[in-house]
Short mmCIF file of C-alpha atoms in Angstrom, two decimals:
data_model
loop_
_atom_site.label_atom_id
_atom_site.label_comp_id
_atom_site.label_asym_id
_atom_site.label_seq_id
_atom_site.Cartn_x
_atom_site.Cartn_y
_atom_site.Cartn_z
CA MET A 1 0.06 0.25 -0.14
CA SER A 2 1.36 3.57 -0.99
CA VAL A 3 1.71 6.30 1.74
CA GLN A 4 -1.19 8.12 -0.54
CA GLU A 5 -3.48 5.12 -0.21
CA ARG A 6 -2.71 4.71 3.43
CA LYS A 7 -3.47 8.44 4.09
CA GLN A 8 -6.82 8.40 2.13
CA ARG A 9 -7.66 5.29 4.17
CA GLU A 10 -7.07 6.96 7.21
CA ARG A 11 -8.56 9.96 6.38
CA ALA A 12 -11.82 7.96 5.53
CA GLU A 13 -11.95 6.20 8.85
CA ARG A 14 -11.53 9.66 10.98
CA GLU A 15 -14.33 10.75 8.60
CA ARG A 16 -16.52 7.77 9.72
CA LEU A 17 -15.57 8.05 13.14
CA ILE A 18 -16.75 11.90 12.97
CA VAL A 19 -20.38 10.98 11.43
CA ALA A 20 -20.63 7.85 13.91
CA THR A 21 -19.82 9.96 16.86
CA ALA A 22 -22.13 12.85 15.88
CA ARG A 23 -24.88 10.25 15.45
CA GLU A 24 -24.39 8.79 18.79
CA LEU A 25 -24.21 11.90 20.54
CA ALA A 26 -27.42 13.43 18.74
CA GLU A 27 -29.36 10.21 19.54
CA GLN A 28 -28.06 10.49 23.13
CA GLN A 29 -28.43 14.25 23.80
CA GLY A 30 -30.17 15.91 21.03
CA TRP A 31 -28.68 17.72 17.93
CA ASP A 32 -27.91 20.69 20.28
CA ALA A 33 -25.32 18.88 22.20
CA VAL A 34 -23.34 18.20 18.93
CA THR A 35 -20.62 20.66 18.57
CA THR A 36 -17.27 20.42 16.90
CA ARG A 37 -15.56 21.19 20.25
CA ARG A 38 -17.39 18.20 21.76
CA LEU A 39 -17.03 15.88 18.81
CA ALA A 40 -13.14 16.74 18.70
CA GLU A 41 -12.93 15.80 22.44
CA ARG A 42 -14.90 12.46 22.05
CA ILE A 43 -12.75 11.34 19.23
CA GLU A 44 -9.52 12.73 20.62
CA TYR A 45 -8.62 14.93 17.66
CA SER A 46 -8.25 18.72 17.15
CA GLN A 47 -11.14 21.00 16.35
CA PRO A 48 -8.87 21.69 12.95
CA VAL A 49 -8.88 18.11 12.25
CA LEU A 50 -12.62 18.19 12.20
CA TYR A 51 -12.70 21.02 10.22
CA SER A 52 -10.51 19.41 7.58
CA HIS A 53 -13.15 16.84 6.93
CA PHE A 54 -16.50 19.18 7.68
CA ARG A 55 -16.76 22.93 7.33
CA GLY A 56 -18.90 22.70 10.41
CA LYS A 57 -22.00 21.43 12.36
CA ARG A 58 -24.36 21.72 9.04
CA GLU A 59 -22.12 19.46 6.88
CA ILE A 60 -21.89 16.65 9.67
CA ILE A 61 -25.80 16.96 9.76
CA GLY A 62 -25.62 16.17 6.13
CA ALA A 63 -23.28 13.31 6.29
CA VAL A 64 -25.54 11.63 8.94
CA ALA A 65 -28.85 12.57 6.70
CA LEU A 66 -27.13 10.59 3.90
CA GLN A 67 -25.89 7.54 6.09
CA GLY A 68 -29.43 7.40 7.41
CA ALA A 69 -31.25 7.85 3.97
CA THR A 70 -28.85 4.84 2.99
CA GLU A 71 -30.23 2.75 6.05
CA LEU A 72 -33.88 4.15 5.53
CA ALA A 73 -33.69 2.59 1.90
CA ALA A 74 -32.43 -0.65 3.05
CA ALA A 75 -34.79 -1.01 5.70
CA VAL A 76 -37.85 -0.35 3.46
CA ARG A 77 -36.61 -2.64 0.81
CA ALA A 78 -36.08 -5.80 3.13
CA ALA A 79 -39.21 -5.18 4.79
CA THR A 80 -41.23 -4.98 1.33
CA ALA A 81 -39.34 -8.14 -0.03
CA ALA A 82 -40.58 -10.01 2.89
CA VAL A 83 -43.89 -9.87 2.19
CA ALA A 84 -46.07 -10.93 -0.83
CA GLY A 85 -49.15 -8.81 -2.17
CA PRO A 86 -49.33 -4.98 -2.82
CA ARG A 87 -51.25 -4.23 0.34
CA GLU A 88 -48.93 -6.11 2.42
CA ARG A 89 -46.13 -4.48 0.89
CA VAL A 90 -47.60 -1.12 1.39
CA ALA A 91 -48.38 -1.88 5.33
CA ALA A 92 -44.73 -3.39 5.49
CA LEU A 93 -43.50 -0.14 4.06
CA ALA A 94 -45.43 2.03 6.39
CA HIS A 95 -44.20 -0.07 9.55
CA ALA A 96 -40.60 0.02 8.27
CA TYR A 97 -40.44 3.78 7.89
CA LEU A 98 -42.24 4.46 11.14
CA ASP A 99 -40.08 2.12 13.10
CA PHE A 100 -36.97 3.73 11.60
CA ALA A 101 -38.23 7.26 12.48
CA ALA A 102 -39.06 5.83 16.08
CA ARG A 103 -35.56 4.01 16.43
CA ASN A 104 -33.59 6.68 15.10
CA PRO A 105 -35.10 10.29 16.07
CA ALA A 106 -31.86 12.40 15.64
CA VAL A 107 -30.88 10.52 12.27
CA TYR A 108 -34.59 11.03 11.26
CA ASP A 109 -34.05 14.90 12.19
CA ALA A 110 -30.95 15.08 10.41
CA ILE A 111 -32.59 13.48 7.20
CA PHE A 112 -36.00 15.53 7.25
CA GLU A 113 -35.92 18.12 9.46
CA LEU A 114 -32.55 19.75 10.10
CA ASP A 115 -30.54 21.84 7.29
CA GLY A 116 -27.78 20.02 6.46
CA GLY A 117 -26.80 21.72 3.48
CA LEU A 118 -28.37 18.88 0.79
CA ALA A 119 -30.59 19.59 -1.91
CA TYR A 120 -33.91 17.77 -1.97
CA ALA A 121 -36.23 17.17 -5.17
CA ARG A 122 -33.74 18.74 -7.41
CA GLU A 123 -31.51 17.40 -10.39
CA ASP A 124 -28.46 17.63 -7.64
CA THR A 125 -29.97 15.78 -5.00
CA PRO A 126 -27.32 13.22 -3.56
CA GLU A 127 -27.90 9.70 -4.75
CA PRO A 128 -28.78 8.42 -1.17
CA LEU A 129 -31.70 10.76 -0.71
CA LYS A 130 -32.91 10.04 -4.48
CA ASP A 131 -32.66 6.07 -3.39
CA ALA A 132 -34.61 6.52 -0.28
CA PHE A 133 -37.21 8.09 -2.20
CA ALA A 134 -36.99 5.16 -5.07
CA ALA A 135 -37.09 2.73 -2.02
CA LEU A 136 -40.70 4.07 -1.44
CA LEU A 137 -41.45 4.59 -5.11
CA GLU A 138 -40.56 1.16 -5.94
CA CYS A 139 -43.53 -0.36 -3.64
CA LEU A 140 -46.06 2.58 -3.70
CA GLY A 141 -46.10 3.28 -7.50
CA ASP A 142 -47.80 -0.25 -7.97
CA VAL A 143 -50.84 1.01 -5.87
CA ALA A 144 -51.28 4.62 -6.98
CA GLY A 145 -54.36 3.69 -9.18
CA ASP A 146 -55.36 4.80 -12.43
CA GLY A 147 -54.55 8.19 -13.94
CA VAL A 148 -52.37 8.86 -10.49
CA HIS A 149 -48.86 9.90 -11.11
CA PRO A 150 -47.02 7.42 -9.12
CA GLY A 151 -44.27 10.02 -7.95
CA LEU A 152 -47.13 12.35 -6.92
CA TYR A 153 -48.83 9.27 -4.93
CA THR A 154 -45.49 8.63 -3.34
CA GLU A 155 -44.97 11.98 -2.09
CA THR A 156 -48.60 12.18 -0.70
CA PHE A 157 -48.20 8.65 1.03
CA TRP A 158 -44.81 9.56 2.34
CA ALA A 159 -45.92 12.92 3.79
CA SER A 160 -48.69 10.98 5.50
CA LEU A 161 -46.04 8.78 7.05
CA HIS A 162 -43.77 11.62 7.86
CA GLY A 163 -46.78 13.45 9.68
CA LEU A 164 -47.52 10.24 11.48
CA ALA A 165 -43.72 9.84 12.68
CA THR A 166 -43.47 13.39 13.77
CA LEU A 167 -46.58 13.84 15.56
CA THR A 168 -46.47 10.70 17.22
CA ARG A 169 -42.97 11.81 18.33
CA ALA A 170 -44.00 15.22 19.40
CA GLY A 171 -46.55 13.30 21.58
CA ARG A 172 -49.58 14.92 19.61
CA LEU A 173 -50.65 11.37 18.58
CA PRO A 174 -50.65 8.46 20.86
CA PRO A 175 -48.32 5.66 19.93
CA ARG A 176 -50.84 2.97 20.69
CA ASP A 177 -53.01 3.90 17.75
CA THR A 178 -50.22 3.48 15.32
CA GLU A 179 -51.31 0.23 13.64
CA PRO A 180 -54.75 1.60 13.32
CA ARG A 181 -53.35 4.63 11.36
CA VAL A 182 -51.35 2.13 9.35
CA ARG A 183 -54.30 0.18 8.33
CA LEU A 184 -56.25 3.28 7.49
CA LEU A 185 -53.49 4.53 5.55
CA VAL A 186 -53.34 1.25 3.45
CA ASP A 187 -57.04 0.85 3.16
CA ARG A 188 -57.97 4.37 2.07
CA LEU A 189 -54.71 5.57 0.17
CA ALA A 190 -53.63 2.14 -1.67
CA VAL A 191 -55.81 1.15 -4.69
CA VAL A 192 -55.37 -2.55 -5.14
#
C-alpha cells in the first residue's frame, strides 16, 4: 500500500468516526449537544482536524442524513421484500418507515428536519436521498391507481407517514394507535 493510499484510508476512517460520534451524541443528547468542540474531545482529535473533513455542524448533519437515507432505503426494501401482495407490501413499508423514525430520531431529524446543506427534489439531490425516495416509489408506485402519477402518489403517502412519525414523536398522537393509522392509510390510499 502506498503512503497516499494509507493516508486516504486514514482520512476516510476519521470521517466515519466523526459521523458515527456525531450520530451517537445526537441520539443520546439531541443535536444541540453536537458541537465541533465536543466532537473533537470525544474522538480525541483537534477541532482543526474536524474542520479538515467538515466545514461545520451543518455538513456533519448532512453526512448523517446521507448515511441515514441509505439505512432507511435498506430497511424499506428489506421489509417489502419479505411479504407478498401489494397491500401487505404497503403496510410493511409503512411499519418499516415508522419504526426507523422511532428507533433513530436524531438521524430522522437529520434527514427530514434539519439543515444539512443537502438539495432535495432537485437534479443535484445526492444519490442516497434519491434512493430512499426510490425505495418508497418501488412499492407505492404499484398501488397509485389509474390516472395517478406514481411519484405524486408516493410523495403524498410519504407525507402522511412523515406526519405520523413526527406527530407521534412529539406526543401529539398516541403511539398505541399507530397500527390503526397504518391500516387506515393502506385501506384508503392504496388502490389494489
